[in-house]
Amino acid sequence: MDKSEKQPKMSEYQQDLINNANIDDEKIKKQYIVENGNLYRVPYRIVAKVVFSNVDKAYFKDPEHAARLQYRLMLNDAILKARVHYIRGNITIIYNPPNADNLKEKISIDEIIKFLDSEGVKVSRDHMVNEDYDYYKNFYSYAFNSPSIREHAPYGYTIQEWKKMKPQWEKKKAEYKLKNEEKFHNFQMQYLKEHPELAKEYGIEIKEEKLTIKDKLFGRKKK
């Protein structure tokens, strides 16, 4: 099913409720997973990933047409992710195969090849790698628990310059945060002193500040 054919203003979850209205509870349970005591809705588990390499760049015409092909692939509900690499001449597709144990729409490798052919792109099975793909581990969980986050230097600095500056910058940042927190705390306490009814309501005891000899000499007054 093409995503463009869906009714407007209907979420994927609402569409699933309609599609799964007559499906038994055991199959519905397959859309959920429990991790660390929390229940997550994960409609896919093991899907498939296919890579077509050595694709003649003449079929793509130019980067703009390659991007359009990638968009057209993603319009198919059974295709979870697609990447058309114009420079390398390859196409990577993560899709929901017919043998996948889930309730979502499915597509076969033959249908993918047929679709590419309809778009004027010829691919060869001799340069095709089709394998299982763990959706939950590599796709769903990766978004929340990525193994690494690429670090970027601030504008105007190289990554080498930034690595030397970073410790001092983090130290100043921590000091600035602490200073702001202290300033805000003092503001809160001063406000409660001026409004004792609020302090009483929240059960906060306002201690009277004692002036030192130095404060008296320099004329400091109690706040």
PDB file of C-alpha atoms in Angstrom:
ATOM      1  CA  MET A   1       0.000   0.000   0.000  1.00  0.00           C
ATOM      2  CA  ASP A   2       1.309   3.414  -0.958  1.00  0.00           C
ATOM      3  CA  LYS A   3       1.462   5.865   1.983  1.00  0.00           C
ATOM      4  CA  SER A   4       0.100   8.597  -0.276  1.00  0.00           C
ATOM      5  CA  GLU A   5      -3.171   6.636  -0.582  1.00  0.00           C
ATOM      6  CA  LYS A   6      -3.877   6.789   3.173  1.00  0.00           C
ATOM      7  CA  GLN A   7      -6.606   8.981   4.556  1.00  0.00           C
ATOM      8  CA  PRO A   8      -5.327  12.341   5.786  1.00  0.00           C
ATOM      9  CA  LYS A   9      -5.160  13.031   9.553  1.00  0.00           C
ATOM     10  CA  MET A  10      -5.152   9.309  10.416  1.00  0.00           C
ATOM     11  CA  SER A  11      -2.195   8.179  12.492  1.00  0.00           C
ATOM     12  CA  GLU A  12      -0.427   4.879  11.875  1.00  0.00           C
ATOM     13  CA  TYR A  13      -1.711   3.644  15.238  1.00  0.00           C
ATOM     14  CA  GLN A  14      -5.327   4.409  14.289  1.00  0.00           C
ATOM     15  CA  GLN A  15      -4.816   2.654  10.953  1.00  0.00           C
ATOM     16  CA  ASP A  16      -3.477  -0.410  12.797  1.00  0.00           C
ATOM     17  CA  LEU A  17      -6.561  -0.508  15.027  1.00  0.00           C
ATOM     18  CA  ILE A  18      -8.737  -0.717  11.920  1.00  0.00           C
ATOM     19  CA  ASN A  19      -6.523  -3.306  10.192  1.00  0.00           C
ATOM     20  CA  ASN A  20      -6.239  -5.503  13.312  1.00  0.00           C
ATOM     21  CA  ALA A  21      -9.857  -5.262  14.468  1.00  0.00           C
ATOM     22  CA  ASN A  22     -10.589  -8.921  13.714  1.00  0.00           C
ATOM     23  CA  ILE A  23      -7.212 -10.417  14.716  1.00  0.00           C
ATOM     24  CA  ASP A  24      -6.920 -12.546  17.859  1.00  0.00           C
ATOM     25  CA  ASP A  25      -5.119 -11.302  20.986  1.00  0.00           C
ATOM     26  CA  GLU A  26      -2.181 -13.702  20.667  1.00  0.00           C
ATOM     27  CA  LYS A  27      -1.153 -12.138  17.386  1.00  0.00           C
ATOM     28  CA  ILE A  28      -1.707  -8.640  18.756  1.00  0.00           C
ATOM     29  CA  LYS A  29       0.719  -9.431  21.623  1.00  0.00           C
ATOM     30  CA  LYS A  30       3.467  -9.959  19.046  1.00  0.00           C
ATOM     31  CA  GLN A  31       3.497  -6.213  18.480  1.00  0.00           C
ATOM     32  CA  TYR A  32       4.720  -5.576  22.034  1.00  0.00           C
ATOM     33  CA  ILE A  33       7.913  -6.288  23.927  1.00  0.00           C
ATOM     34  CA  VAL A  34       8.812  -5.984  27.618  1.00  0.00           C
ATOM     35  CA  GLU A  35      12.194  -4.503  28.552  1.00  0.00           C
ATOM     36  CA  ASN A  36      13.265  -3.472  32.074  1.00  0.00           C
ATOM     37  CA  GLY A  37       9.679  -3.867  33.218  1.00  0.00           C
ATOM     38  CA  ASN A  38       8.356  -1.448  30.578  1.00  0.00           C
ATOM     39  CA  LEU A  39       6.012  -2.364  27.723  1.00  0.00           C
ATOM     40  CA  TYR A  40       6.980  -1.102  24.266  1.00  0.00           C
ATOM     41  CA  ARG A  41       5.038  -1.352  21.027  1.00  0.00           C
ATOM     42  CA  VAL A  42       7.441  -2.774  18.460  1.00  0.00           C
ATOM     43  CA  PRO A  43       5.516  -3.975  15.402  1.00  0.00           C
ATOM     44  CA  TYR A  44       8.597  -5.551  13.785  1.00  0.00           C
ATOM     45  CA  ARG A  45      11.207  -7.993  15.092  1.00  0.00           C
ATOM     46  CA  ILE A  46      13.207  -9.757  12.372  1.00  0.00           C
ATOM     47  CA  VAL A  47      12.789  -8.211   8.920  1.00  0.00           C
ATOM     48  CA  ALA A  48      15.162  -8.170   5.924  1.00  0.00           C
ATOM     49  CA  LYS A  49      17.836  -5.976   4.387  1.00  0.00           C
ATOM     50  CA  VAL A  50      18.845  -6.082   0.741  1.00  0.00           C
ATOM     51  CA  VAL A  51      21.742  -4.267  -0.904  1.00  0.00           C
ATOM     52  CA  PHE A  52      21.968  -3.917  -4.680  1.00  0.00           C
ATOM     53  CA  SER A  53      25.503  -2.943  -5.701  1.00  0.00           C
ATOM     54  CA  ASN A  54      27.191  -2.122  -9.029  1.00  0.00           C
ATOM     55  CA  VAL A  55      24.063  -0.334 -10.234  1.00  0.00           C
ATOM     56  CA  ASP A  56      24.797   1.655 -13.376  1.00  0.00           C
ATOM     57  CA  LYS A  57      24.686   5.359 -12.455  1.00  0.00           C
ATOM     58  CA  ALA A  58      23.099   6.053 -15.821  1.00  0.00           C
ATOM     59  CA  TYR A  59      19.877   4.608 -14.378  1.00  0.00           C
ATOM     60  CA  PHE A  60      19.947   7.226 -11.617  1.00  0.00           C
ATOM     61  CA  LYS A  61      20.660  10.030 -14.126  1.00  0.00           C
ATOM     62  CA  ASP A  62      21.759  12.488 -11.412  1.00  0.00           C
ATOM     63  CA  PRO A  63      21.674  12.922  -7.595  1.00  0.00           C
ATOM     64  CA  GLU A  64      18.261  14.600  -7.764  1.00  0.00           C
ATOM     65  CA  HIS A  65      16.706  11.611  -9.566  1.00  0.00           C
ATOM     66  CA  ALA A  66      18.409   9.247  -7.099  1.00  0.00           C
ATOM     67  CA  ALA A  67      16.831  11.162  -4.202  1.00  0.00           C
ATOM     68  CA  ARG A  68      13.452  10.971  -5.909  1.00  0.00           C
ATOM     69  CA  LEU A  69      13.795   7.199  -6.285  1.00  0.00           C
ATOM     70  CA  GLN A  70      14.634   6.925  -2.588  1.00  0.00           C
ATOM     71  CA  TYR A  71      11.498   8.916  -1.774  1.00  0.00           C
ATOM     72  CA  ARG A  72       9.363   6.701  -4.030  1.00  0.00           C
ATOM     73  CA  LEU A  73      10.689   3.595  -2.289  1.00  0.00           C
ATOM     74  CA  MET A  74       9.831   5.013   1.131  1.00  0.00           C
ATOM     75  CA  LEU A  75       6.230   5.598   0.072  1.00  0.00           C
ATOM     76  CA  ASN A  76       5.675   1.838   0.228  1.00  0.00           C
ATOM     77  CA  ASP A  77       4.373   0.772   3.656  1.00  0.00           C
ATOM     78  CA  ALA A  78       6.363  -2.480   3.573  1.00  0.00           C
ATOM     79  CA  ILE A  79       9.665  -0.629   3.123  1.00  0.00           C
ATOM     80  CA  LEU A  80      11.001   0.631   6.448  1.00  0.00           C
ATOM     81  CA  LYS A  81      14.102   2.426   5.206  1.00  0.00           C
ATOM     82  CA  ALA A  82      15.721   3.031   1.842  1.00  0.00           C
ATOM     83  CA  ARG A  83      18.925   4.661   0.728  1.00  0.00           C
ATOM     84  CA  VAL A  84      19.945   5.296  -2.860  1.00  0.00           C
ATOM     85  CA  HIS A  85      23.651   6.145  -3.055  1.00  0.00           C
ATOM     86  CA  TYR A  86      24.316   7.875  -6.355  1.00  0.00           C
ATOM     87  CA  ILE A  87      28.122   8.070  -6.031  1.00  0.00           C
ATOM     88  CA  ARG A  88      28.643   4.448  -4.957  1.00  0.00           C
ATOM     89  CA  GLY A  89      25.982   3.118  -7.308  1.00  0.00           C
ATOM     90  CA  ASN A  90      24.104   1.051  -4.743  1.00  0.00           C
ATOM     91  CA  ILE A  91      20.648   0.779  -3.217  1.00  0.00           C
ATOM     92  CA  THR A  92      20.043  -0.353   0.378  1.00  0.00           C
ATOM     93  CA  ILE A  93      16.519  -1.302   1.438  1.00  0.00           C
ATOM     94  CA  ILE A  94      15.210  -2.529   4.804  1.00  0.00           C
ATOM     95  CA  TYR A  95      11.856  -4.151   4.163  1.00  0.00           C
ATOM     96  CA  ASN A  96       9.186  -6.393   5.686  1.00  0.00           C
ATOM     97  CA  PRO A  97       9.447  -9.768   3.861  1.00  0.00           C
ATOM     98  CA  PRO A  98       6.515 -12.189   3.351  1.00  0.00           C
ATOM     99  CA  ASN A  99       7.888 -14.648   5.925  1.00  0.00           C
ATOM    100  CA  ALA A 100       8.195 -12.044   8.735  1.00  0.00           C
ATOM    101  CA  ASP A 101       6.131 -12.844  11.826  1.00  0.00           C
ATOM    102  CA  ASN A 102       4.205  -9.582  12.198  1.00  0.00           C
ATOM    103  CA  LEU A 103       0.911  -8.003  11.197  1.00  0.00           C
ATOM    104  CA  LYS A 104       2.320  -5.291   8.951  1.00  0.00           C
ATOM    105  CA  GLU A 105       2.205  -5.080   5.172  1.00  0.00           C
ATOM    106  CA  LYS A 106       4.852  -7.146   3.389  1.00  0.00           C
ATOM    107  CA  ILE A 107       6.770  -7.084   0.144  1.00  0.00           C
ATOM    108  CA  SER A 108       8.891  -9.699  -1.596  1.00  0.00           C
ATOM    109  CA  ILE A 109      12.287  -9.237  -3.189  1.00  0.00           C
ATOM    110  CA  ASP A 110      10.705  -9.918  -6.586  1.00  0.00           C
ATOM    111  CA  GLU A 111       8.237  -7.090  -6.025  1.00  0.00           C
ATOM    112  CA  ILE A 112      11.074  -4.735  -5.075  1.00  0.00           C
ATOM    113  CA  ILE A 113      12.996  -5.610  -8.233  1.00  0.00           C
ATOM    114  CA  LYS A 114       9.819  -5.171 -10.290  1.00  0.00           C
ATOM    115  CA  PHE A 115       9.234  -1.746  -8.727  1.00  0.00           C
ATOM    116  CA  LEU A 116      12.804  -0.630  -9.455  1.00  0.00           C
ATOM    117  CA  ASP A 117      12.369  -1.823 -13.021  1.00  0.00           C
ATOM    118  CA  SER A 118       9.187   0.255 -13.313  1.00  0.00           C
ATOM    119  CA  GLU A 119      11.266   3.261 -12.222  1.00  0.00           C
ATOM    120  CA  GLY A 120      13.780   2.556 -14.988  1.00  0.00           C
ATOM    121  CA  VAL A 121      16.459   1.092 -12.692  1.00  0.00           C
ATOM    122  CA  LYS A 122      17.855  -2.324 -13.630  1.00  0.00           C
ATOM    123  CA  VAL A 123      19.429  -4.344 -10.819  1.00  0.00           C
ATOM    124  CA  SER A 124      21.137  -7.733 -10.939  1.00  0.00           C
ATOM    125  CA  ARG A 125      20.629 -10.617  -8.520  1.00  0.00           C
ATOM    126  CA  ASP A 126      24.321 -11.425  -9.033  1.00  0.00           C
ATOM    127  CA  HIS A 127      25.165  -8.183  -7.221  1.00  0.00           C
ATOM    128  CA  MET A 128      22.536  -8.520  -4.523  1.00  0.00           C
ATOM    129  CA  VAL A 129      22.998  -9.346  -0.818  1.00  0.00           C
ATOM    130  CA  ASN A 130      19.784 -10.222   1.013  1.00  0.00           C
ATOM    131  CA  GLU A 131      19.928 -11.007   4.745  1.00  0.00           C
ATOM    132  CA  ASP A 132      17.896 -10.995   7.967  1.00  0.00           C
ATOM    133  CA  TYR A 133      17.806  -7.723   9.863  1.00  0.00           C
ATOM    134  CA  ASP A 134      17.038  -7.365  13.582  1.00  0.00           C
ATOM    135  CA  TYR A 135      14.676  -4.386  13.592  1.00  0.00           C
ATOM    136  CA  TYR A 136      14.451  -4.057  17.378  1.00  0.00           C
ATOM    137  CA  LYS A 137      18.206  -4.185  18.008  1.00  0.00           C
ATOM    138  CA  ASN A 138      19.574  -2.316  14.987  1.00  0.00           C
ATOM    139  CA  PHE A 139      16.775   0.101  14.164  1.00  0.00           C
ATOM    140  CA  TYR A 140      14.406   0.717  17.089  1.00  0.00           C
ATOM    141  CA  SER A 141      16.820   0.465  20.052  1.00  0.00           C
ATOM    142  CA  TYR A 142      19.658   2.245  18.210  1.00  0.00           C
ATOM    143  CA  ALA A 143      17.636   5.464  18.166  1.00  0.00           C
ATOM    144  CA  PHE A 144      17.511   5.509  21.972  1.00  0.00           C
ATOM    145  CA  ASN A 145      20.771   3.741  22.886  1.00  0.00           C
ATOM    146  CA  SER A 146      23.221   4.556  20.128  1.00  0.00           C
ATOM    147  CA  PRO A 147      26.713   3.062  20.732  1.00  0.00           C
ATOM    148  CA  SER A 148      28.414   6.374  20.059  1.00  0.00           C
ATOM    149  CA  ILE A 149      27.563   9.971  19.306  1.00  0.00           C
ATOM    150  CA  ARG A 150      29.697  11.820  16.819  1.00  0.00           C
ATOM    151  CA  GLU A 151      31.241  14.892  18.421  1.00  0.00           C
ATOM    152  CA  HIS A 152      31.255  18.173  16.544  1.00  0.00           C
ATOM    153  CA  ALA A 153      33.514  21.116  17.291  1.00  0.00           C
ATOM    154  CA  PRO A 154      31.952  24.583  17.750  1.00  0.00           C
ATOM    155  CA  TYR A 155      31.848  26.777  14.669  1.00  0.00           C
ATOM    156  CA  GLY A 156      35.275  28.189  13.821  1.00  0.00           C
ATOM    157  CA  TYR A 157      37.318  25.463  15.573  1.00  0.00           C
ATOM    158  CA  THR A 158      38.808  22.193  14.411  1.00  0.00           C
ATOM    159  CA  ILE A 159      38.072  19.009  16.351  1.00  0.00           C
ATOM    160  CA  GLN A 160      41.721  18.950  17.559  1.00  0.00           C
ATOM    161  CA  GLU A 161      41.445  22.517  18.905  1.00  0.00           C
ATOM    162  CA  TRP A 162      38.130  21.693  20.552  1.00  0.00           C
ATOM    163  CA  LYS A 163      39.525  18.615  22.349  1.00  0.00           C
ATOM    164  CA  LYS A 164      42.196  20.833  23.982  1.00  0.00           C
ATOM    165  CA  MET A 165      39.652  23.499  24.943  1.00  0.00           C
ATOM    166  CA  LYS A 166      36.870  21.184  26.095  1.00  0.00           C
ATOM    167  CA  PRO A 167      38.093  20.391  29.690  1.00  0.00           C
ATOM    168  CA  GLN A 168      38.455  24.077  30.564  1.00  0.00           C
ATOM    169  CA  TRP A 169      35.151  24.891  28.882  1.00  0.00           C
ATOM    170  CA  GLU A 170      33.325  22.156  30.833  1.00  0.00           C
ATOM    171  CA  LYS A 171      34.874  23.427  34.088  1.00  0.00           C
ATOM    172  CA  LYS A 172      33.693  26.980  33.418  1.00  0.00           C
ATOM    173  CA  LYS A 173      30.289  25.684  32.399  1.00  0.00           C
ATOM    174  CA  ALA A 174      29.928  23.763  35.686  1.00  0.00           C
ATOM    175  CA  GLU A 175      31.012  26.850  37.691  1.00  0.00           C
ATOM    176  CA  TYR A 176      28.571  29.060  35.796  1.00  0.00           C
ATOM    177  CA  LYS A 177      25.734  26.576  36.410  1.00  0.00           C
ATOM    178  CA  LEU A 178      26.539  26.414  40.133  1.00  0.00           C
ATOM    179  CA  LYS A 179      26.691  30.207  40.334  1.00  0.00           C
ATOM    180  CA  ASN A 180      23.302  30.531  38.626  1.00  0.00           C
ATOM    181  CA  GLU A 181      21.731  27.943  40.908  1.00  0.00           C
ATOM    182  CA  GLU A 182      23.075  29.763  43.970  1.00  0.00           C
ATOM    183  CA  LYS A 183      21.825  33.093  42.637  1.00  0.00           C
ATOM    184  CA  PHE A 184      18.373  31.638  42.010  1.00  0.00           C
ATOM    185  CA  HIS A 185      18.300  30.046  45.482  1.00  0.00           C
ATOM    186  CA  ASN A 186      19.163  33.408  47.085  1.00  0.00           C
ATOM    187  CA  PHE A 187      16.386  35.047  45.079  1.00  0.00           C
ATOM    188  CA  GLN A 188      13.905  32.422  46.296  1.00  0.00           C
ATOM    189  CA  MET A 189      14.928  32.884  49.924  1.00  0.00           C
ATOM    190  CA  GLN A 190      14.713  36.692  49.663  1.00  0.00           C
ATOM    191  CA  TYR A 191      11.259  36.428  48.093  1.00  0.00           C
ATOM    192  CA  LEU A 192      10.070  34.132  50.903  1.00  0.00           C
ATOM    193  CA  LYS A 193      11.433  36.564  53.510  1.00  0.00           C
ATOM    194  CA  GLU A 194       9.345  39.306  51.919  1.00  0.00           C
ATOM    195  CA  HIS A 195       6.314  36.981  51.774  1.00  0.00           C
ATOM    196  CA  PRO A 196       6.366  34.979  55.038  1.00  0.00           C
ATOM    197  CA  GLU A 197       2.841  33.667  54.374  1.00  0.00           C
ATOM    198  CA  LEU A 198       4.210  31.687  51.414  1.00  0.00           C
ATOM    199  CA  ALA A 199       7.099  30.307  53.477  1.00  0.00           C
ATOM    200  CA  LYS A 200       4.596  29.191  56.102  1.00  0.00           C
ATOM    201  CA  GLU A 201       2.333  27.628  53.459  1.00  0.00           C
ATOM    202  CA  TYR A 202       5.197  25.553  52.012  1.00  0.00           C
ATOM    203  CA  GLY A 203       6.671  24.735  55.410  1.00  0.00           C
ATOM    204  CA  ILE A 204       9.974  26.514  54.747  1.00  0.00           C
ATOM    205  CA  GLU A 205      11.833  27.920  57.729  1.00  0.00           C
ATOM    206  CA  ILE A 206      13.514  31.241  57.049  1.00  0.00           C
ATOM    207  CA  LYS A 207      16.568  31.678  59.238  1.00  0.00           C
ATOM    208  CA  GLU A 208      17.481  35.175  60.328  1.00  0.00           C
ATOM    209  CA  GLU A 209      20.845  36.134  58.867  1.00  0.00           C
ATOM    210  CA  LYS A 210      23.394  37.267  61.458  1.00  0.00           C
ATOM    211  CA  LEU A 211      25.728  40.120  60.648  1.00  0.00           C
ATOM    212  CA  THR A 212      29.418  39.751  61.407  1.00  0.00           C
ATOM    213  CA  ILE A 213      31.636  42.495  62.855  1.00  0.00           C
ATOM    214  CA  LYS A 214      33.039  43.071  59.360  1.00  0.00           C
ATOM    215  CA  ASP A 215      29.518  43.564  57.986  1.00  0.00           C
ATOM    216  CA  LYS A 216      28.739  46.085  60.746  1.00  0.00           C
ATOM    217  CA  LEU A 217      31.972  48.017  60.106  1.00  0.00           C
ATOM    218  CA  PHE A 218      31.218  48.353  56.400  1.00  0.00           C
ATOM    219  CA  GLY A 219      27.586  49.211  56.991  1.00  0.00           C
ATOM    220  CA  ARG A 220      26.034  46.025  55.574  1.00  0.00           C
ATOM    221  CA  LYS A 221      22.381  45.647  56.466  1.00  0.00           C
ATOM    222  CA  LYS A 222      20.340  42.537  57.005  1.00  0.00           C
ATOM    223  CA  LYS A 223      18.475  41.442  53.909  1.00  0.00           C
TER     224      LYS A 223
END
